C-alpha cells in the first residue's frame, strides 16, 4: 500500500508525463482499448511526422503498411499484448508523408486497480540505420562466401580435370565426400558420395584396400601402392579387373589429428598387362634362345657335314629376318657381327654391320656400357639381361636419337664350354617407357599440389589460432584491469587524504609517498593491460607521424644512452594518420627501450617512416585486416634477435626473456593492443643474432593535421563551486567526495542516475556533474548528462570510468565533445581536471577528433530556425548540438525525403545540407527547397570543397571539415 502523499503522487505523475512528452528518441504514446491514439509525445511526432492535433483520436492502424492492415496485423498485436502481457516486434511502419521506416515496437496492456483494461502503452523506435548496417554486413558476408565458393569451385575443377582418379574419405568409417570423373568411372558410376567405402564398394572386401585405409587413418602415415589389382563391379553387373597405382595421404586437422584420407592414383592396367606380356614374351624368347642355342650347336655340327648334307644357309637367314625382335650373332672376343636381322639393322640406322666389330660399327655407343657388358658375357660365359636401358645412336648427320631397349646377351659355347660368340636378342620399348614416365610426372605433380594446399591450410590455421589466443588473453586482461582500477582508486584516494592529515609527520609522509608510488605503478600496469586488451580510451587526432618522431629525438637519445646510435628515415610525401599522439609516443619509447635492452653492448636503432599499400593478397592471410593505404612506422635494432619460440609469444602480456625484476613483459603487448585498437596492423620480424624489426601500420587519414594538442597541467587548486557526484560503489564514492570537499568544493552525492536527476530537478544549484559511466538502473549516464543540460544549460559534465566498453567510448575512441577522467586518478589529477572544467566558458567543449581547433564558443546574436540534413547519424547529432549551442533552433533530417517533409510543414530560415545523400544530392535538394521557400538561405557542405552547381542556385559552399567559426560566419 502506498504511503506517498497525494501531492507527491501528483508531482511524480506530472514529472513522468513531462519527461515522456519531451523524449525525442522514442515514440511513446497510449492507445484506447479500441486502438485509438490517446496521447502523443515529441519522439512520436519526430518519428512518424504527425502533430498531436492530427493524430489523437485516430486509429493506430494508420502507422501500418497496407499489406499489414489487410492481414489484420494491428489487431493481432493488441490481442497478443493483452493475452501475453507484452507484444514486441520489428517491421515496416509508415510516416505521415507515406515514407516507410524500420521500427522496433513494444506494446504493453494497461489495467486499472480493479484489473479492467484501460488501454495500451506503445513505444516505437526508428532502427532503420541499424537494419541497414546489418544488411550491409550480411551483403559483405555473402560476397566473402561467394569468393570462397568460387575458390572452392576452382579447386574442384582442378580435381575434376586431374589426369588420374581423385577422391576423399572422411572419418574412421572412410565416408566418401569427393570424387572426380575418373574415380566415378573406375567405381562403375555408382552413387557413393556420403557412404562409407565398405558400403559403397562391398566387392573390395578381401582385396586389402579396407585394411590399408584403416592403417593410414590410425597411423597418420601415407601409403603408396604400385600396380595393385582391383576388382570392381561395373554398370552391367560384371566384375571388372584392373590394376592401379595410388597414394593414400592422411589429412590432419588443426590439432594434428587425422581428419580423413586423400586418395589419388592412375589406372595402370594397360602398363601392367604390357609388362606381363613383355615378361611372357621374354620368357618365351629365353626358351627360344635355349632352343636356338641347341639348334646352333646342331647347326655347327651340320655345317661340318655341309658338304655331305648340302644344307642351305637360306633357312637360318629366314629365321633371323622374321624374328619379332632385333637379333644378331657376334663372333669372337672383338664381337664381330656375323648375323643381324632386319629389326637390328633398323635399330642401328641400317649401317654396314657384317664382318665389323661392334666398336667399329657402332662407335657412338661407346661410353654407354654396352661394350663392357659384351666383354663380361664373353669372359664369364654367363648371360646378361637388361630392361628399359637407354641407348643413344646417331641417325644421319648431327641427329642423336634416344631409345629404350630390353635385351639379352646369351653366350654361345663350344663343345668344351668356352665362349666363341654372343647371341643378342631384344625389343625396342621406347613408347612404353615414355608412357610410364608421363604417368609418373602427372602423379608427382598432383602429389606436389596436395602438399602445397595442405601447407597453405596449415599456415592459415596457425595464424587464426594465434589471433584467437591473443584475443582471449585480451578479454581476460581487460576484465582484470577493470576490477584492479576500482581497487586502486579507493586505495589511492584514501592514501592522499590521509597524507594531507599527516602533513607534519615526515616519517608518515615518506610512508604515504611510498604507498602512493606503488598505486601509480599499479595504475600504469592496469593501463598497459587495457592497452593490450584494446580497452584504453583513446583520443585520436589527425597527425603527421614524422613530427611526433622528430619531437621525440632528444627524449629517445637520453633514454637510450650514448652507446646506441639513433637514425630516422622518412619517406617522401608521408601521409597523415589518425591516432592518439600521446599513446603513439609511449609506444615508440617502449619499443626503443626494448631495442636498447637487446643491444647491451651498444648498437644502432633505426626508425623508418613511409607510406605502404596492403593489398588483397597480403590481407588474405590476416583475418582482422582490410586492404588499403597505411602509414608505416618501423623500429629496427641490430641486437640479439628472437628465436622462433620467443617470437610466437612476444606479444603475450607478462611474457619476458629478461631476468626476474627487470621487466613486466607488457611493452610489446601494449604496443600490439594500441595498434590493433587504432585499426592498424602489427608485425615482428626477427632472427637470432640478426636483430629485430617491428612494423606498425596505421590507416591513412585524408584530413589535414590538427594543431598541437594542449597539455593539461598546472597547479592542483580547488574552489567553492557545487559538484554532484554520482557513483554506485560506496567505497569509491566516499573517497572522491572526501577529496573534493578537501579541495573546498560543496559536494552532493547520489547512488544512481535516478537520484541524481531528482536532485537536479529540485532546483539545487549544481556547477558540475561528476558521474561514473557504468551505473545501475534503467537510465544510462549519457542520458543523465543530456537531462542535466536540459535542466541546467550551464552545467559542466565530467565522466569517469576504468573501462572503455561503455556508452561514451565506441571503437576504443571517446565520443566527440566528451570529457573523461580515467580511473584510477589521484587527488592532483582530479583537482586539475575539475578546475579546468569549471574555468572554461559555460557550455564549452573540447574540439571533436579529426577537426580543426575550436575557439571559445560565442553564440550568434540572431536566432534562426535551421534545418540540417546529413545521412551520417553521428555528424547529424553533433552538428545539431553545435548549432543549438550557437543559439539556433535546429531540426535534423537524415534523408532528402525527411527534409522535404519538414520543409512542407515548417518555416525555416537556413537549410544546411550535405552534398552526398541517398537518392538525391544536396544541390537537387536545395533546388527543390528553394522552389518551395524562395527566401530560404541555402548552404551545401561537402568534403570535396567547393560544390559545382551551388552558385547557380544561389547556395553557399561549406567545405568539410568545418569549424565553429565557419558556422558562425554562415549564420551571420
XYZ file of N, CA and C in Angstrom, residues 459-553:
285
model
N 49.193 -23.132 -42.571
C 49.649 -21.777 -42.268
C 48.498 -20.880 -41.854
N 47.384 -20.942 -42.623
C 46.221 -20.114 -42.285
C 45.638 -20.499 -40.935
N 45.579 -21.802 -40.641
C 45.033 -22.242 -39.355
C 45.913 -21.787 -38.204
N 47.229 -21.828 -38.384
C 48.132 -21.381 -37.323
C 47.965 -19.897 -37.038
N 47.815 -19.069 -38.103
C 47.636 -17.626 -37.915
C 46.336 -17.330 -37.187
N 45.265 -18.053 -37.549
C 43.970 -17.834 -36.889
C 44.033 -18.229 -35.428
N 44.678 -19.354 -35.121
C 44.778 -19.778 -33.728
C 45.560 -18.769 -32.899
N 46.648 -18.211 -33.475
C 47.433 -17.222 -32.735
C 46.609 -15.970 -32.451
N 45.828 -15.508 -33.460
C 44.996 -14.327 -33.264
C 43.922 -14.576 -32.214
N 43.285 -15.768 -32.257
C 42.252 -16.079 -31.277
C 42.834 -16.186 -29.880
N 44.050 -16.692 -29.772
C 44.692 -16.797 -28.471
C 44.928 -15.419 -27.872
N 45.457 -14.479 -28.666
C 45.693 -13.131 -28.169
C 44.376 -12.437 -27.829
N 43.305 -12.694 -28.612
C 42.011 -12.086 -28.332
C 41.461 -12.579 -26.990
N 41.599 -13.895 -26.723
C 41.107 -14.444 -25.461
C 41.881 -13.883 -24.277
N 43.212 -13.788 -24.431
C 44.022 -13.206 -23.355
C 43.643 -11.750 -23.140
N 43.334 -11.037 -24.243
C 42.954 -9.628 -24.136
C 41.684 -9.452 -23.330
N 40.688 -10.305 -23.551
C 39.445 -10.197 -22.784
C 39.701 -10.430 -21.302
N 40.557 -11.409 -20.997
C 40.863 -11.700 -19.602
C 41.580 -10.526 -18.940
N 42.618 -9.996 -19.608
C 43.370 -8.895 -19.014
C 42.530 -7.637 -18.888
N 41.622 -7.398 -19.852
C 40.727 -6.233 -19.748
C 39.852 -6.317 -18.522
N 39.304 -7.505 -18.257
C 38.467 -7.661 -17.078
C 39.245 -7.496 -15.791
N 40.482 -8.051 -15.753
C 41.310 -7.902 -14.549
C 41.627 -6.430 -14.303
N 41.996 -5.707 -15.362
C 42.335 -4.289 -15.199
C 41.128 -3.487 -14.741
N 39.943 -3.860 -15.212
C 38.698 -3.168 -14.814
C 38.528 -3.205 -13.301
N 38.613 -4.397 -12.700
C 38.442 -4.513 -11.249
C 39.619 -3.900 -10.504
N 40.824 -4.053 -11.055
C 42.031 -3.544 -10.406
C 41.993 -2.021 -10.303
N 41.484 -1.362 -11.343
C 41.423 0.100 -11.331
C 40.505 0.617 -10.231
N 39.360 -0.018 -10.019
C 38.447 0.400 -8.953
C 39.116 0.279 -7.589
N 39.832 -0.834 -7.383
C 40.532 -1.037 -6.105
C 41.593 0.034 -5.906
N 42.378 0.317 -6.974
C 43.435 1.333 -6.871
C 42.846 2.716 -6.609
N 41.650 2.973 -7.191
C 41.026 4.281 -6.974
C 40.732 4.498 -5.491
N 40.174 3.491 -4.837
C 39.845 3.615 -3.410
C 41.115 3.748 -2.581
N 42.109 2.888 -2.872
C 43.354 2.926 -2.090
C 44.068 4.258 -2.277
N 44.242 4.660 -3.551
C 44.992 5.888 -3.823
C 44.305 7.112 -3.249
N 42.976 7.210 -3.414
C 42.260 8.376 -2.892
C 42.371 8.491 -1.390
N 42.189 7.399 -0.680
C 42.277 7.441 0.786
C 43.691 7.724 1.261
N 44.694 7.177 0.554
C 46.084 7.475 0.931
C 46.380 8.962 0.804
N 45.890 9.594 -0.262
C 46.136 11.026 -0.429
C 45.431 11.839 0.660
N 44.210 11.419 1.022
C 43.506 12.130 2.100
C 44.234 11.968 3.424
N 44.695 10.766 3.723
C 45.431 10.527 4.970
C 46.762 11.266 4.965
N 47.376 11.387 3.789
C 48.661 12.098 3.715
C 48.478 13.561 4.092
N 47.375 14.158 3.614
C 47.125 15.559 3.979
C 46.930 15.711 5.483
N 46.294 14.688 6.110
C 46.079 14.762 7.558
C 47.367 14.589 8.340
N 48.372 13.967 7.758
C 49.647 13.742 8.447
C 50.739 14.625 7.869
N 50.381 15.867 7.556
C 51.331 16.752 6.871
C 52.553 17.080 7.722
N 52.478 16.959 9.056
C 53.601 17.346 9.920
C 54.423 16.141 10.371
N 54.049 14.966 9.971
C 54.798 13.766 10.358
C 55.620 13.310 9.150
N 56.949 13.630 9.163
C 57.790 13.367 7.999
C 57.904 11.878 7.702
N 58.020 11.068 8.751
C 58.128 9.625 8.526
C 56.852 9.080 7.895
N 55.697 9.535 8.399
C 54.420 9.094 7.821
C 54.293 9.559 6.372
N 54.758 10.802 6.092
C 54.696 11.296 4.716
C 55.503 10.413 3.775
N 56.708 10.004 4.241
C 57.517 9.131 3.400
C 56.811 7.792 3.151
N 56.163 7.273 4.202
C 55.439 6.007 4.031
C 54.262 6.169 3.065
N 53.537 7.306 3.213
C 52.423 7.545 2.295
C 52.926 7.691 0.857
N 54.066 8.421 0.689
C 54.597 8.593 -0.676
C 55.003 7.253 -1.287
N 55.585 6.372 -0.447
C 55.948 5.037 -0.947
C 54.709 4.262 -1.405
N 53.645 4.314 -0.578
C 52.409 3.610 -0.932
C 51.774 4.209 -2.182
N 51.784 5.570 -2.284
C 51.211 6.207 -3.462
C 52.010 5.860 -4.718
N 53.324 5.734 -4.554
C 54.133 5.315 -5.700
C 53.760 3.925 -6.173
N 53.452 3.030 -5.210
C 53.003 1.687 -5.593
C 51.663 1.741 -6.315
N 50.766 2.639 -5.869
C 49.471 2.797 -6.549
C 49.682 3.283 -7.979
N 50.610 4.244 -8.162
C 50.886 4.747 -9.514
C 51.430 3.638 -10.412
N 52.326 2.798 -9.822
C 52.851 1.688 -10.631
C 51.740 0.699 -10.979
N 50.845 0.458 -10.023
C 49.708 -0.407 -10.316
C 48.817 0.174 -11.392
N 48.600 1.502 -11.328
C 47.769 2.152 -12.341
C 48.417 2.050 -13.717
N 49.753 2.200 -13.752
C 50.453 2.069 -15.035
C 50.326 0.643 -15.563
N 50.437 -0.347 -14.665
C 50.278 -1.737 -15.051
C 48.878 -1.983 -15.617
N 47.855 -1.452 -14.924
C 46.482 -1.620 -15.406
C 46.287 -0.936 -16.756
N 46.918 0.239 -16.921
C 46.815 0.943 -18.200
C 47.426 0.127 -19.328
N 48.567 -0.540 -19.043
C 49.197 -1.376 -20.064
C 48.330 -2.595 -20.381
N 47.684 -3.140 -19.343
C 46.783 -4.268 -19.589
C 45.612 -3.839 -20.463
N 45.055 -2.656 -20.185
C 43.940 -2.153 -21.002
C 44.395 -1.881 -22.429
N 45.648 -1.433 -22.586
C 46.164 -1.184 -23.935
C 46.208 -2.482 -24.728
N 46.729 -3.560 -24.099
C 46.765 -4.843 -24.804
C 45.362 -5.342 -25.105
N 44.432 -5.154 -24.154
C 43.060 -5.622 -24.332
C 42.260 -4.734 -25.271
N 42.887 -3.643 -25.785
C 42.222 -2.685 -26.680
C 41.029 -2.036 -25.980
N 41.223 -1.664 -24.708
C 40.152 -1.076 -23.919
C 40.517 0.318 -23.397
N 41.709 0.831 -23.747
C 42.057 2.146 -23.244
C 41.302 3.218 -24.040
N 40.822 4.254 -23.366
C 40.052 5.293 -24.073
C 40.975 6.220 -24.846
N 41.076 6.020 -26.147
C 41.966 6.823 -26.972
C 41.299 8.142 -27.353
N 42.123 9.178 -27.547
C 41.636 10.464 -28.031
C 42.421 10.797 -29.303
N 42.049 10.150 -30.423
C 42.844 10.299 -31.643
C 42.608 11.637 -32.329
N 43.648 12.143 -32.935
C 43.583 13.326 -33.780
C 44.416 13.043 -35.028
N 44.224 13.837 -36.057
C 44.990 13.656 -37.283
C 46.378 14.266 -37.094
N 47.409 13.450 -37.252
C 48.787 13.899 -37.063
C 49.639 13.391 -38.206
N 50.798 14.023 -38.359
C 51.827 13.503 -39.246
C 52.871 12.838 -38.355
N 53.057 11.511 -38.472
C 53.940 10.813 -37.528
C 55.386 11.304 -37.568
N 55.795 11.895 -38.679
C 57.177 12.392 -38.738
C 57.413 13.490 -37.698
N 56.378 14.341 -37.485
C 56.541 15.410 -36.498
C 56.668 14.838 -35.083
N 55.878 13.803 -34.792
C 55.938 13.207 -33.462
C 57.303 12.569 -33.216
N 57.810 11.833 -34.208
C 59.127 11.195 -34.049
C 60.218 12.245 -33.918
N 60.097 13.342 -34.685
C 61.095 14.410 -34.606
C 61.102 15.040 -33.209
N 59.921 15.250 -32.626
C 59.849 15.848 -31.293
C 60.418 14.914 -30.229
N 60.435 13.614 -30.509
C 60.941 12.645 -29.536
C 62.441 12.434 -29.621
N 63.098 13.078 -30.544
C 64.509 12.794 -30.792
C 65.356 12.936 -29.530
